[in-house]
Amino acid sequence: MMKFKKFRALLVVMASLVLTACGEVVDEESITAVGSSALQPLVEAAGEQYSAENLGKFINVQGGGSGTGLSQIAAGAVDIGNSDIFAEESDGIDASKLVDHRVAVVGITPIVTPGTGVTNVTLEELQGIFTGEITNWKELGGKDLPITVLNRSSGSGTRATFEKWVLEEGMKSVVSQEQESSGTVRQIVANTPGTISYVAFSYVNDDVETLSINGIEPTNENVNSNDWIIWSYEHMYTNGEPTGLTKDFMDYMLSDEIQDNLIGALGYIPIKNMEVERDAEGNTSPVENPE
């Protein structure tokens, strides 16, 4: 991922140098996208690729969580608000003024420090872990090792999605350490024995282990069929219909170049692969002609 980003950034710099040497003046323009850290790697990579192909056009991408993305776009402070949740699910947001651009689907999975001795849990056991009822991996057939729960911050769309599909009504997640960044969560889980948290599929690497739930593995194929239920759309909201550079970049995000190549390469799921669709209330219905 880092090599890809550095390569794209280098292309932008090299192209700019070539034009400067040739004496050609390029009008510079930029937009800012803020929000979901789960969506951030995709928007960053697409933005760098877009800038390499459109000299003088820059896409500034920042994290901060879905809550930040929604509040910033609702206030008109940024050009795009990235979110893992529907605007309708966020308190204080007038979703009627925002335009939803769904650019991908992301699966979310529990991750644990390697060596716990547990690779599969039931949904009830996962609930027990995150509500504090199960406190040692040996209770699940693993090692005699205390369980440390690491949560995302309260404004995180990843957390909202995870809790919506894992915890039942009335359940409260145990009070624990919280982190804003998915990358930081992965790093802490990888280096702190006995720790469990959750991240988007795109953040999973060999430093952590995933957990299956009820024998179902966290794979794109299982998300497509809704057998793995912890997933969300990746929304890019605009305040009204986009215009100018914002519209051009949104069209680029939905182009075949991104949908058929970059999305899969970075661990996301093209929406056209989904066999079901969801609304803001979590109701699902089959897609008539999934590709």
PDB file of C-alpha atoms in Angstrom:
ATOM      1  CA  MET A   1       0.000   0.000   0.000  1.00  0.00           C
ATOM      2  CA  MET A   2       2.724   2.477   0.955  1.00  0.00           C
ATOM      3  CA  LYS A   3       4.736   1.613  -2.149  1.00  0.00           C
ATOM      4  CA  PHE A   4       1.657   2.219  -4.299  1.00  0.00           C
ATOM      5  CA  LYS A   5       1.038   5.615  -2.704  1.00  0.00           C
ATOM      6  CA  LYS A   6       4.661   6.695  -3.062  1.00  0.00           C
ATOM      7  CA  PHE A   7       4.663   5.604  -6.720  1.00  0.00           C
ATOM      8  CA  ARG A   8       1.531   7.627  -7.511  1.00  0.00           C
ATOM      9  CA  ALA A   9       2.864  10.673  -5.689  1.00  0.00           C
ATOM     10  CA  LEU A  10       6.136  10.374  -7.602  1.00  0.00           C
ATOM     11  CA  LEU A  11       4.235  10.343 -10.897  1.00  0.00           C
ATOM     12  CA  VAL A  12       2.550  13.620  -9.972  1.00  0.00           C
ATOM     13  CA  VAL A  13       5.846  15.266  -9.057  1.00  0.00           C
ATOM     14  CA  MET A  14       7.653  14.010 -12.172  1.00  0.00           C
ATOM     15  CA  ALA A  15       4.868  15.156 -14.495  1.00  0.00           C
ATOM     16  CA  SER A  16       4.820  18.583 -12.876  1.00  0.00           C
ATOM     17  CA  LEU A  17       8.586  18.902 -13.308  1.00  0.00           C
ATOM     18  CA  VAL A  18       8.333  17.981 -16.985  1.00  0.00           C
ATOM     19  CA  LEU A  19       5.712  20.647 -17.644  1.00  0.00           C
ATOM     20  CA  THR A  20       7.660  23.229 -15.676  1.00  0.00           C
ATOM     21  CA  ALA A  21      10.765  22.473 -17.711  1.00  0.00           C
ATOM     22  CA  CYS A  22       8.749  22.896 -20.887  1.00  0.00           C
ATOM     23  CA  GLY A  23       7.483  26.254 -19.712  1.00  0.00           C
ATOM     24  CA  GLU A  24       3.815  25.154 -19.634  1.00  0.00           C
ATOM     25  CA  VAL A  25       1.706  26.745 -16.894  1.00  0.00           C
ATOM     26  CA  VAL A  26      -0.850  24.506 -15.175  1.00  0.00           C
ATOM     27  CA  ASP A  27      -3.782  26.034 -13.291  1.00  0.00           C
ATOM     28  CA  GLU A  28      -3.927  24.361  -9.902  1.00  0.00           C
ATOM     29  CA  GLU A  29      -7.179  23.399  -8.201  1.00  0.00           C
ATOM     30  CA  SER A  30      -7.914  21.242  -5.185  1.00  0.00           C
ATOM     31  CA  ILE A  31     -10.757  19.746  -3.167  1.00  0.00           C
ATOM     32  CA  THR A  32     -10.822  18.190   0.291  1.00  0.00           C
ATOM     33  CA  ALA A  33     -12.384  14.905   1.386  1.00  0.00           C
ATOM     34  CA  VAL A  34     -12.632  14.164   5.118  1.00  0.00           C
ATOM     35  CA  GLY A  35     -13.955  11.323   7.249  1.00  0.00           C
ATOM     36  CA  SER A  36     -13.926   7.536   7.383  1.00  0.00           C
ATOM     37  CA  SER A  37     -10.517   5.986   8.017  1.00  0.00           C
ATOM     38  CA  ALA A  38     -11.819   2.712   6.547  1.00  0.00           C
ATOM     39  CA  LEU A  39     -12.433   4.502   3.237  1.00  0.00           C
ATOM     40  CA  GLN A  40      -9.360   6.710   3.464  1.00  0.00           C
ATOM     41  CA  PRO A  41      -6.856   4.357   1.732  1.00  0.00           C
ATOM     42  CA  LEU A  42      -9.107   4.017  -1.306  1.00  0.00           C
ATOM     43  CA  VAL A  43      -9.795   7.741  -1.673  1.00  0.00           C
ATOM     44  CA  GLU A  44      -6.113   8.558  -1.159  1.00  0.00           C
ATOM     45  CA  ALA A  45      -4.990   6.072  -3.806  1.00  0.00           C
ATOM     46  CA  ALA A  46      -7.697   7.155  -6.260  1.00  0.00           C
ATOM     47  CA  GLY A  47      -6.873  10.803  -5.586  1.00  0.00           C
ATOM     48  CA  GLU A  48      -3.191  10.290  -6.303  1.00  0.00           C
ATOM     49  CA  GLN A  49      -4.001   8.371  -9.472  1.00  0.00           C
ATOM     50  CA  TYR A  50      -6.452  11.091 -10.548  1.00  0.00           C
ATOM     51  CA  SER A  51      -3.866  13.816  -9.926  1.00  0.00           C
ATOM     52  CA  ALA A  52      -1.298  11.909 -11.956  1.00  0.00           C
ATOM     53  CA  GLU A  53      -3.728  11.836 -14.869  1.00  0.00           C
ATOM     54  CA  ASN A  54      -5.011  15.409 -14.414  1.00  0.00           C
ATOM     55  CA  LEU A  55      -2.112  17.739 -13.808  1.00  0.00           C
ATOM     56  CA  GLY A  56      -2.768  20.618 -11.458  1.00  0.00           C
ATOM     57  CA  LYS A  57      -5.817  18.915  -9.898  1.00  0.00           C
ATOM     58  CA  PHE A  58      -5.280  17.763  -6.318  1.00  0.00           C
ATOM     59  CA  ILE A  59      -7.419  15.714  -3.942  1.00  0.00           C
ATOM     60  CA  ASN A  60      -6.644  16.338  -0.276  1.00  0.00           C
ATOM     61  CA  VAL A  61      -7.752  13.406   1.869  1.00  0.00           C
ATOM     62  CA  GLN A  62      -8.019  13.386   5.666  1.00  0.00           C
ATOM     63  CA  GLY A  63      -9.356  10.884   8.192  1.00  0.00           C
ATOM     64  CA  GLY A  64     -11.071  11.670  11.472  1.00  0.00           C
ATOM     65  CA  GLY A  65     -13.905   9.149  11.330  1.00  0.00           C
ATOM     66  CA  SER A  66     -17.327   9.007   9.719  1.00  0.00           C
ATOM     67  CA  GLY A  67     -18.864  11.360  12.290  1.00  0.00           C
ATOM     68  CA  THR A  68     -16.341  14.017  11.360  1.00  0.00           C
ATOM     69  CA  GLY A  69     -16.925  13.477   7.649  1.00  0.00           C
ATOM     70  CA  LEU A  70     -20.687  13.838   8.006  1.00  0.00           C
ATOM     71  CA  SER A  71     -20.560  16.877  10.264  1.00  0.00           C
ATOM     72  CA  GLN A  72     -17.992  18.629   8.073  1.00  0.00           C
ATOM     73  CA  ILE A  73     -19.878  18.090   4.828  1.00  0.00           C
ATOM     74  CA  ALA A  74     -23.180  19.063   6.460  1.00  0.00           C
ATOM     75  CA  ALA A  75     -21.565  22.308   7.604  1.00  0.00           C
ATOM     76  CA  GLY A  76     -20.186  22.974   4.119  1.00  0.00           C
ATOM     77  CA  ALA A  77     -16.625  22.977   5.481  1.00  0.00           C
ATOM     78  CA  VAL A  78     -15.305  20.382   3.003  1.00  0.00           C
ATOM     79  CA  ASP A  79     -16.104  19.212  -0.512  1.00  0.00           C
ATOM     80  CA  ILE A  80     -16.670  15.520   0.296  1.00  0.00           C
ATOM     81  CA  GLY A  81     -17.585  13.755   3.529  1.00  0.00           C
ATOM     82  CA  ASN A  82     -16.512  10.102   3.667  1.00  0.00           C
ATOM     83  CA  SER A  83     -18.609   7.789   5.801  1.00  0.00           C
ATOM     84  CA  ASP A  84     -19.133   4.089   6.573  1.00  0.00           C
ATOM     85  CA  ILE A  85     -22.708   4.785   7.672  1.00  0.00           C
ATOM     86  CA  PHE A  86     -25.759   6.393   6.132  1.00  0.00           C
ATOM     87  CA  ALA A  87     -26.176  10.063   6.996  1.00  0.00           C
ATOM     88  CA  GLU A  88     -29.619   9.118   8.330  1.00  0.00           C
ATOM     89  CA  GLU A  89     -27.908   7.075  11.061  1.00  0.00           C
ATOM     90  CA  SER A  90     -25.984  10.067  12.438  1.00  0.00           C
ATOM     91  CA  ASP A  91     -27.633  12.325  15.007  1.00  0.00           C
ATOM     92  CA  GLY A  92     -27.872  16.000  14.118  1.00  0.00           C
ATOM     93  CA  ILE A  93     -27.327  15.508  10.379  1.00  0.00           C
ATOM     94  CA  ASP A  94     -29.964  16.676   7.888  1.00  0.00           C
ATOM     95  CA  ALA A  95     -29.551  13.880   5.369  1.00  0.00           C
ATOM     96  CA  SER A  96     -32.045  15.509   2.986  1.00  0.00           C
ATOM     97  CA  LYS A  97     -29.449  18.156   2.087  1.00  0.00           C
ATOM     98  CA  LEU A  98     -26.717  15.645   1.288  1.00  0.00           C
ATOM     99  CA  VAL A  99     -26.192  13.553  -1.828  1.00  0.00           C
ATOM    100  CA  ASP A 100     -25.019   9.991  -1.255  1.00  0.00           C
ATOM    101  CA  HIS A 101     -22.427   8.519  -3.627  1.00  0.00           C
ATOM    102  CA  ARG A 102     -21.827   4.851  -2.752  1.00  0.00           C
ATOM    103  CA  VAL A 103     -18.438   3.959  -4.155  1.00  0.00           C
ATOM    104  CA  ALA A 104     -17.735   0.545  -2.623  1.00  0.00           C
ATOM    105  CA  VAL A 105     -18.607  -1.991   0.055  1.00  0.00           C
ATOM    106  CA  VAL A 106     -16.319  -2.873   2.937  1.00  0.00           C
ATOM    107  CA  GLY A 107     -16.404  -5.922   5.164  1.00  0.00           C
ATOM    108  CA  ILE A 108     -15.493  -5.495   8.819  1.00  0.00           C
ATOM    109  CA  THR A 109     -13.907  -8.284  10.839  1.00  0.00           C
ATOM    110  CA  PRO A 110     -12.772  -8.953  14.393  1.00  0.00           C
ATOM    111  CA  ILE A 111      -8.983  -9.120  14.599  1.00  0.00           C
ATOM    112  CA  VAL A 112      -6.867 -10.611  17.377  1.00  0.00           C
ATOM    113  CA  THR A 113      -3.219 -10.832  18.306  1.00  0.00           C
ATOM    114  CA  PRO A 114      -1.684 -13.963  16.770  1.00  0.00           C
ATOM    115  CA  GLY A 115      -1.385 -16.831  19.231  1.00  0.00           C
ATOM    116  CA  THR A 116      -4.632 -16.613  21.222  1.00  0.00           C
ATOM    117  CA  GLY A 117      -5.506 -20.161  20.174  1.00  0.00           C
ATOM    118  CA  VAL A 118      -8.956 -19.093  18.960  1.00  0.00           C
ATOM    119  CA  THR A 119      -9.909 -18.810  15.303  1.00  0.00           C
ATOM    120  CA  ASN A 120     -13.704 -19.153  15.446  1.00  0.00           C
ATOM    121  CA  VAL A 121     -16.351 -17.836  17.834  1.00  0.00           C
ATOM    122  CA  THR A 122     -20.130 -17.852  17.917  1.00  0.00           C
ATOM    123  CA  LEU A 123     -21.951 -14.548  17.641  1.00  0.00           C
ATOM    124  CA  GLU A 124     -22.984 -14.963  21.289  1.00  0.00           C
ATOM    125  CA  GLU A 125     -19.359 -15.456  22.325  1.00  0.00           C
ATOM    126  CA  LEU A 126     -18.322 -12.340  20.410  1.00  0.00           C
ATOM    127  CA  GLN A 127     -21.057 -10.423  22.198  1.00  0.00           C
ATOM    128  CA  GLY A 128     -19.727 -11.776  25.491  1.00  0.00           C
ATOM    129  CA  ILE A 129     -16.234 -10.526  24.710  1.00  0.00           C
ATOM    130  CA  PHE A 130     -17.315  -7.010  23.824  1.00  0.00           C
ATOM    131  CA  THR A 131     -19.736  -6.665  26.727  1.00  0.00           C
ATOM    132  CA  GLY A 132     -17.096  -7.859  29.206  1.00  0.00           C
ATOM    133  CA  GLU A 133     -18.721 -11.165  30.153  1.00  0.00           C
ATOM    134  CA  ILE A 134     -15.899 -13.243  28.661  1.00  0.00           C
ATOM    135  CA  THR A 135     -12.510 -12.079  29.879  1.00  0.00           C
ATOM    136  CA  ASN A 136     -10.029 -14.862  29.106  1.00  0.00           C
ATOM    137  CA  TRP A 137      -9.277 -16.704  25.876  1.00  0.00           C
ATOM    138  CA  LYS A 138      -9.309 -20.032  27.756  1.00  0.00           C
ATOM    139  CA  GLU A 139     -13.078 -19.614  28.150  1.00  0.00           C
ATOM    140  CA  LEU A 140     -13.252 -20.041  24.380  1.00  0.00           C
ATOM    141  CA  GLY A 141     -10.849 -22.976  24.205  1.00  0.00           C
ATOM    142  CA  GLY A 142      -7.766 -20.852  23.697  1.00  0.00           C
ATOM    143  CA  LYS A 143      -4.757 -19.977  25.818  1.00  0.00           C
ATOM    144  CA  ASP A 144      -4.916 -18.859  29.446  1.00  0.00           C
ATOM    145  CA  LEU A 145      -4.549 -15.249  28.441  1.00  0.00           C
ATOM    146  CA  PRO A 146      -6.607 -12.213  29.508  1.00  0.00           C
ATOM    147  CA  ILE A 147      -8.706 -10.599  26.763  1.00  0.00           C
ATOM    148  CA  THR A 148      -8.064  -6.921  26.138  1.00  0.00           C
ATOM    149  CA  VAL A 149     -10.819  -5.182  24.189  1.00  0.00           C
ATOM    150  CA  LEU A 150      -9.794  -2.268  21.977  1.00  0.00           C
ATOM    151  CA  ASN A 151     -12.621  -0.163  20.574  1.00  0.00           C
ATOM    152  CA  ARG A 152     -12.827   2.504  17.913  1.00  0.00           C
ATOM    153  CA  SER A 153     -13.834   5.990  19.044  1.00  0.00           C
ATOM    154  CA  SER A 154     -17.498   6.890  19.378  1.00  0.00           C
ATOM    155  CA  GLY A 155     -17.560   8.824  16.080  1.00  0.00           C
ATOM    156  CA  SER A 156     -16.258   5.881  14.092  1.00  0.00           C
ATOM    157  CA  GLY A 157     -18.477   4.444  11.373  1.00  0.00           C
ATOM    158  CA  THR A 158     -16.564   1.177  11.654  1.00  0.00           C
ATOM    159  CA  ARG A 159     -17.574   0.967  15.322  1.00  0.00           C
ATOM    160  CA  ALA A 160     -21.178   1.887  14.548  1.00  0.00           C
ATOM    161  CA  THR A 161     -21.372  -0.841  11.906  1.00  0.00           C
ATOM    162  CA  PHE A 162     -19.690  -3.447  14.103  1.00  0.00           C
ATOM    163  CA  GLU A 163     -21.944  -2.769  17.086  1.00  0.00           C
ATOM    164  CA  LYS A 164     -25.079  -2.605  14.926  1.00  0.00           C
ATOM    165  CA  TRP A 165     -24.550  -6.117  13.596  1.00  0.00           C
ATOM    166  CA  VAL A 166     -22.841  -7.759  16.594  1.00  0.00           C
ATOM    167  CA  LEU A 167     -24.490  -6.305  19.705  1.00  0.00           C
ATOM    168  CA  GLU A 168     -28.191  -6.775  20.327  1.00  0.00           C
ATOM    169  CA  GLU A 169     -30.494  -4.012  21.497  1.00  0.00           C
ATOM    170  CA  GLY A 170     -29.695  -3.000  25.054  1.00  0.00           C
ATOM    171  CA  MET A 171     -26.149  -4.380  24.979  1.00  0.00           C
ATOM    172  CA  LYS A 172     -23.356  -1.949  25.830  1.00  0.00           C
ATOM    173  CA  SER A 173     -19.751  -2.385  24.825  1.00  0.00           C
ATOM    174  CA  VAL A 174     -17.349  -2.690  27.721  1.00  0.00           C
ATOM    175  CA  VAL A 175     -15.487   0.495  28.653  1.00  0.00           C
ATOM    176  CA  SER A 176     -12.057   0.136  27.104  1.00  0.00           C
ATOM    177  CA  GLN A 177      -9.261   1.946  25.348  1.00  0.00           C
ATOM    178  CA  GLU A 178     -10.438   3.672  22.157  1.00  0.00           C
ATOM    179  CA  GLN A 179      -8.571   4.668  19.017  1.00  0.00           C
ATOM    180  CA  GLU A 180      -9.583   6.833  16.038  1.00  0.00           C
ATOM    181  CA  SER A 181      -7.323   5.289  13.416  1.00  0.00           C
ATOM    182  CA  SER A 182      -7.800   1.843  11.883  1.00  0.00           C
ATOM    183  CA  GLY A 183      -4.065   1.655  11.268  1.00  0.00           C
ATOM    184  CA  THR A 184      -3.318   2.375  14.926  1.00  0.00           C
ATOM    185  CA  VAL A 185      -5.862  -0.259  15.983  1.00  0.00           C
ATOM    186  CA  ARG A 186      -4.152  -2.873  13.842  1.00  0.00           C
ATOM    187  CA  GLN A 187      -0.732  -1.942  15.209  1.00  0.00           C
ATOM    188  CA  ILE A 188      -1.876  -2.190  18.837  1.00  0.00           C
ATOM    189  CA  VAL A 189      -3.617  -5.520  18.265  1.00  0.00           C
ATOM    190  CA  ALA A 190      -0.553  -6.903  16.508  1.00  0.00           C
ATOM    191  CA  ASN A 191       1.779  -5.973  19.360  1.00  0.00           C
ATOM    192  CA  THR A 192      -0.335  -6.463  22.497  1.00  0.00           C
ATOM    193  CA  PRO A 193      -0.933 -10.148  23.394  1.00  0.00           C
ATOM    194  CA  GLY A 194      -4.547 -11.119  23.947  1.00  0.00           C
ATOM    195  CA  THR A 195      -6.051  -8.026  22.310  1.00  0.00           C
ATOM    196  CA  ILE A 196      -9.164  -8.014  20.142  1.00  0.00           C
ATOM    197  CA  SER A 197     -10.638  -5.244  18.004  1.00  0.00           C
ATOM    198  CA  TYR A 198     -12.154  -4.879  14.532  1.00  0.00           C
ATOM    199  CA  VAL A 199     -11.142  -3.278  11.244  1.00  0.00           C
ATOM    200  CA  ALA A 200     -12.201  -3.127   7.625  1.00  0.00           C
ATOM    201  CA  PHE A 201     -10.986  -6.026   5.493  1.00  0.00           C
ATOM    202  CA  SER A 202      -8.689  -3.591   3.685  1.00  0.00           C
ATOM    203  CA  TYR A 203      -6.639  -3.155   6.884  1.00  0.00           C
ATOM    204  CA  VAL A 204      -6.058  -6.861   7.544  1.00  0.00           C
ATOM    205  CA  ASN A 205      -2.497  -8.074   7.068  1.00  0.00           C
ATOM    206  CA  ASP A 206      -0.226 -10.848   8.335  1.00  0.00           C
ATOM    207  CA  ASP A 207       0.433  -9.002  11.612  1.00  0.00           C
ATOM    208  CA  VAL A 208      -3.031  -9.897  12.934  1.00  0.00           C
ATOM    209  CA  GLU A 209      -5.443 -12.828  12.783  1.00  0.00           C
ATOM    210  CA  THR A 210      -9.129 -12.664  11.898  1.00  0.00           C
ATOM    211  CA  LEU A 211     -11.921 -14.566  13.642  1.00  0.00           C
ATOM    212  CA  SER A 212     -14.615 -16.517  11.874  1.00  0.00           C
ATOM    213  CA  ILE A 213     -18.131 -16.165  13.317  1.00  0.00           C
ATOM    214  CA  ASN A 214     -20.366 -19.238  13.533  1.00  0.00           C
ATOM    215  CA  GLY A 215     -17.939 -20.963  11.195  1.00  0.00           C
ATOM    216  CA  ILE A 216     -18.276 -18.278   8.499  1.00  0.00           C
ATOM    217  CA  GLU A 217     -15.025 -16.699   7.351  1.00  0.00           C
ATOM    218  CA  PRO A 218     -14.646 -12.951   6.767  1.00  0.00           C
ATOM    219  CA  THR A 219     -14.264 -13.013   2.987  1.00  0.00           C
ATOM    220  CA  ASN A 220     -15.499 -10.819   0.165  1.00  0.00           C
ATOM    221  CA  GLU A 221     -17.532 -13.710  -1.222  1.00  0.00           C
ATOM    222  CA  ASN A 222     -19.367 -14.130   2.084  1.00  0.00           C
ATOM    223  CA  VAL A 223     -20.058 -10.388   2.179  1.00  0.00           C
ATOM    224  CA  ASN A 224     -21.442 -10.512  -1.365  1.00  0.00           C
ATOM    225  CA  SER A 225     -24.015 -13.101  -0.317  1.00  0.00           C
ATOM    226  CA  ASN A 226     -24.651 -11.486   3.093  1.00  0.00           C
ATOM    227  CA  ASP A 227     -23.525 -14.662   4.862  1.00  0.00           C
ATOM    228  CA  TRP A 228     -21.028 -12.356   6.579  1.00  0.00           C
ATOM    229  CA  ILE A 229     -23.301  -9.624   7.912  1.00  0.00           C
ATOM    230  CA  ILE A 230     -20.748  -7.138   9.271  1.00  0.00           C
ATOM    231  CA  TRP A 231     -20.338  -4.878   6.247  1.00  0.00           C
ATOM    232  CA  SER A 232     -21.228  -1.407   5.127  1.00  0.00           C
ATOM    233  CA  TYR A 233     -21.351   0.779   2.081  1.00  0.00           C
ATOM    234  CA  GLU A 234     -18.563   3.292   1.638  1.00  0.00           C
ATOM    235  CA  HIS A 235     -20.343   6.603   1.151  1.00  0.00           C
ATOM    236  CA  MET A 236     -18.884   9.800  -0.252  1.00  0.00           C
ATOM    237  CA  TYR A 237     -21.372  12.574   0.561  1.00  0.00           C
ATOM    238  CA  THR A 238     -21.600  15.957  -1.120  1.00  0.00           C
ATOM    239  CA  ASN A 239     -23.613  18.947   0.057  1.00  0.00           C
ATOM    240  CA  GLY A 240     -26.030  19.034  -2.849  1.00  0.00           C
ATOM    241  CA  GLU A 241     -25.197  17.792  -6.345  1.00  0.00           C
ATOM    242  CA  PRO A 242     -21.442  18.054  -6.962  1.00  0.00           C
ATOM    243  CA  THR A 243     -20.022  20.467  -9.509  1.00  0.00           C
ATOM    244  CA  GLY A 244     -16.620  21.252 -10.989  1.00  0.00           C
ATOM    245  CA  LEU A 245     -13.647  19.283  -9.727  1.00  0.00           C
ATOM    246  CA  THR A 246     -15.763  17.550  -7.073  1.00  0.00           C
ATOM    247  CA  LYS A 247     -18.132  16.170  -9.719  1.00  0.00           C
ATOM    248  CA  ASP A 248     -15.241  15.169 -11.945  1.00  0.00           C
ATOM    249  CA  PHE A 249     -13.577  13.262  -9.126  1.00  0.00           C
ATOM    250  CA  MET A 250     -16.827  11.586  -8.063  1.00  0.00           C
ATOM    251  CA  ASP A 251     -17.339  10.445 -11.660  1.00  0.00           C
ATOM    252  CA  TYR A 252     -13.775   9.119 -11.582  1.00  0.00           C
ATOM    253  CA  MET A 253     -14.454   7.161  -8.355  1.00  0.00           C
ATOM    254  CA  LEU A 254     -17.413   5.475 -10.067  1.00  0.00           C
ATOM    255  CA  SER A 255     -15.578   4.861 -13.347  1.00  0.00           C
ATOM    256  CA  ASP A 256     -14.616   1.380 -14.562  1.00  0.00           C
ATOM    257  CA  GLU A 257     -10.973   2.293 -14.048  1.00  0.00           C
ATOM    258  CA  ILE A 258     -11.503   2.514 -10.286  1.00  0.00           C
ATOM    259  CA  GLN A 259     -14.394   0.085  -9.846  1.00  0.00           C
ATOM    260  CA  ASP A 260     -12.829  -2.756 -11.837  1.00  0.00           C
ATOM    261  CA  ASN A 261      -9.242  -2.331 -10.697  1.00  0.00           C
ATOM    262  CA  LEU A 262      -8.308  -0.210  -7.709  1.00  0.00           C
ATOM    263  CA  ILE A 263     -11.204  -1.186  -5.450  1.00  0.00           C
ATOM    264  CA  GLY A 264     -10.427  -4.892  -5.546  1.00  0.00           C
ATOM    265  CA  ALA A 265      -6.674  -4.337  -5.391  1.00  0.00           C
ATOM    266  CA  LEU A 266      -7.040  -2.458  -2.096  1.00  0.00           C
ATOM    267  CA  GLY A 267      -9.344  -4.992  -0.459  1.00  0.00           C
ATOM    268  CA  TYR A 268     -12.712  -3.320  -1.055  1.00  0.00           C
ATOM    269  CA  ILE A 269     -15.737  -4.815  -2.797  1.00  0.00           C
ATOM    270  CA  PRO A 270     -17.372  -3.317  -5.914  1.00  0.00           C
ATOM    271  CA  ILE A 271     -21.050  -2.623  -5.260  1.00  0.00           C
ATOM    272  CA  LYS A 272     -21.954  -4.381  -8.507  1.00  0.00           C
ATOM    273  CA  ASN A 273     -20.703  -7.671  -6.985  1.00  0.00           C
ATOM    274  CA  MET A 274     -23.271  -7.558  -4.179  1.00  0.00           C
ATOM    275  CA  GLU A 275     -26.143 -10.055  -4.267  1.00  0.00           C
ATOM    276  CA  VAL A 276     -28.096  -8.007  -1.695  1.00  0.00           C
ATOM    277  CA  GLU A 277     -28.626  -4.357  -0.927  1.00  0.00           C
ATOM    278  CA  ARG A 278     -29.332  -2.575   2.360  1.00  0.00           C
ATOM    279  CA  ASP A 279     -31.156   0.556   3.376  1.00  0.00           C
ATOM    280  CA  ALA A 280     -30.387   2.926   6.243  1.00  0.00           C
ATOM    281  CA  GLU A 281     -32.520   0.853   8.630  1.00  0.00           C
ATOM    282  CA  GLY A 282     -30.507  -2.278   7.877  1.00  0.00           C
ATOM    283  CA  ASN A 283     -33.230  -3.992   5.833  1.00  0.00           C
ATOM    284  CA  THR A 284     -31.854  -6.183   3.081  1.00  0.00           C
ATOM    285  CA  SER A 285     -33.322  -7.206  -0.264  1.00  0.00           C
ATOM    286  CA  PRO A 286     -31.903  -9.271  -3.107  1.00  0.00           C
ATOM    287  CA  VAL A 287     -30.324  -7.587  -6.089  1.00  0.00           C
ATOM    288  CA  GLU A 288     -32.196  -8.754  -9.158  1.00  0.00           C
ATOM    289  CA  ASN A 289     -29.252  -9.040 -11.541  1.00  0.00           C
ATOM    290  CA  PRO A 290     -25.954  -9.094  -9.560  1.00  0.00           C
ATOM    291  CA  GLU A 291     -22.905  -9.183 -11.795  1.00  0.00           C
TER     292      GLU A 291
END
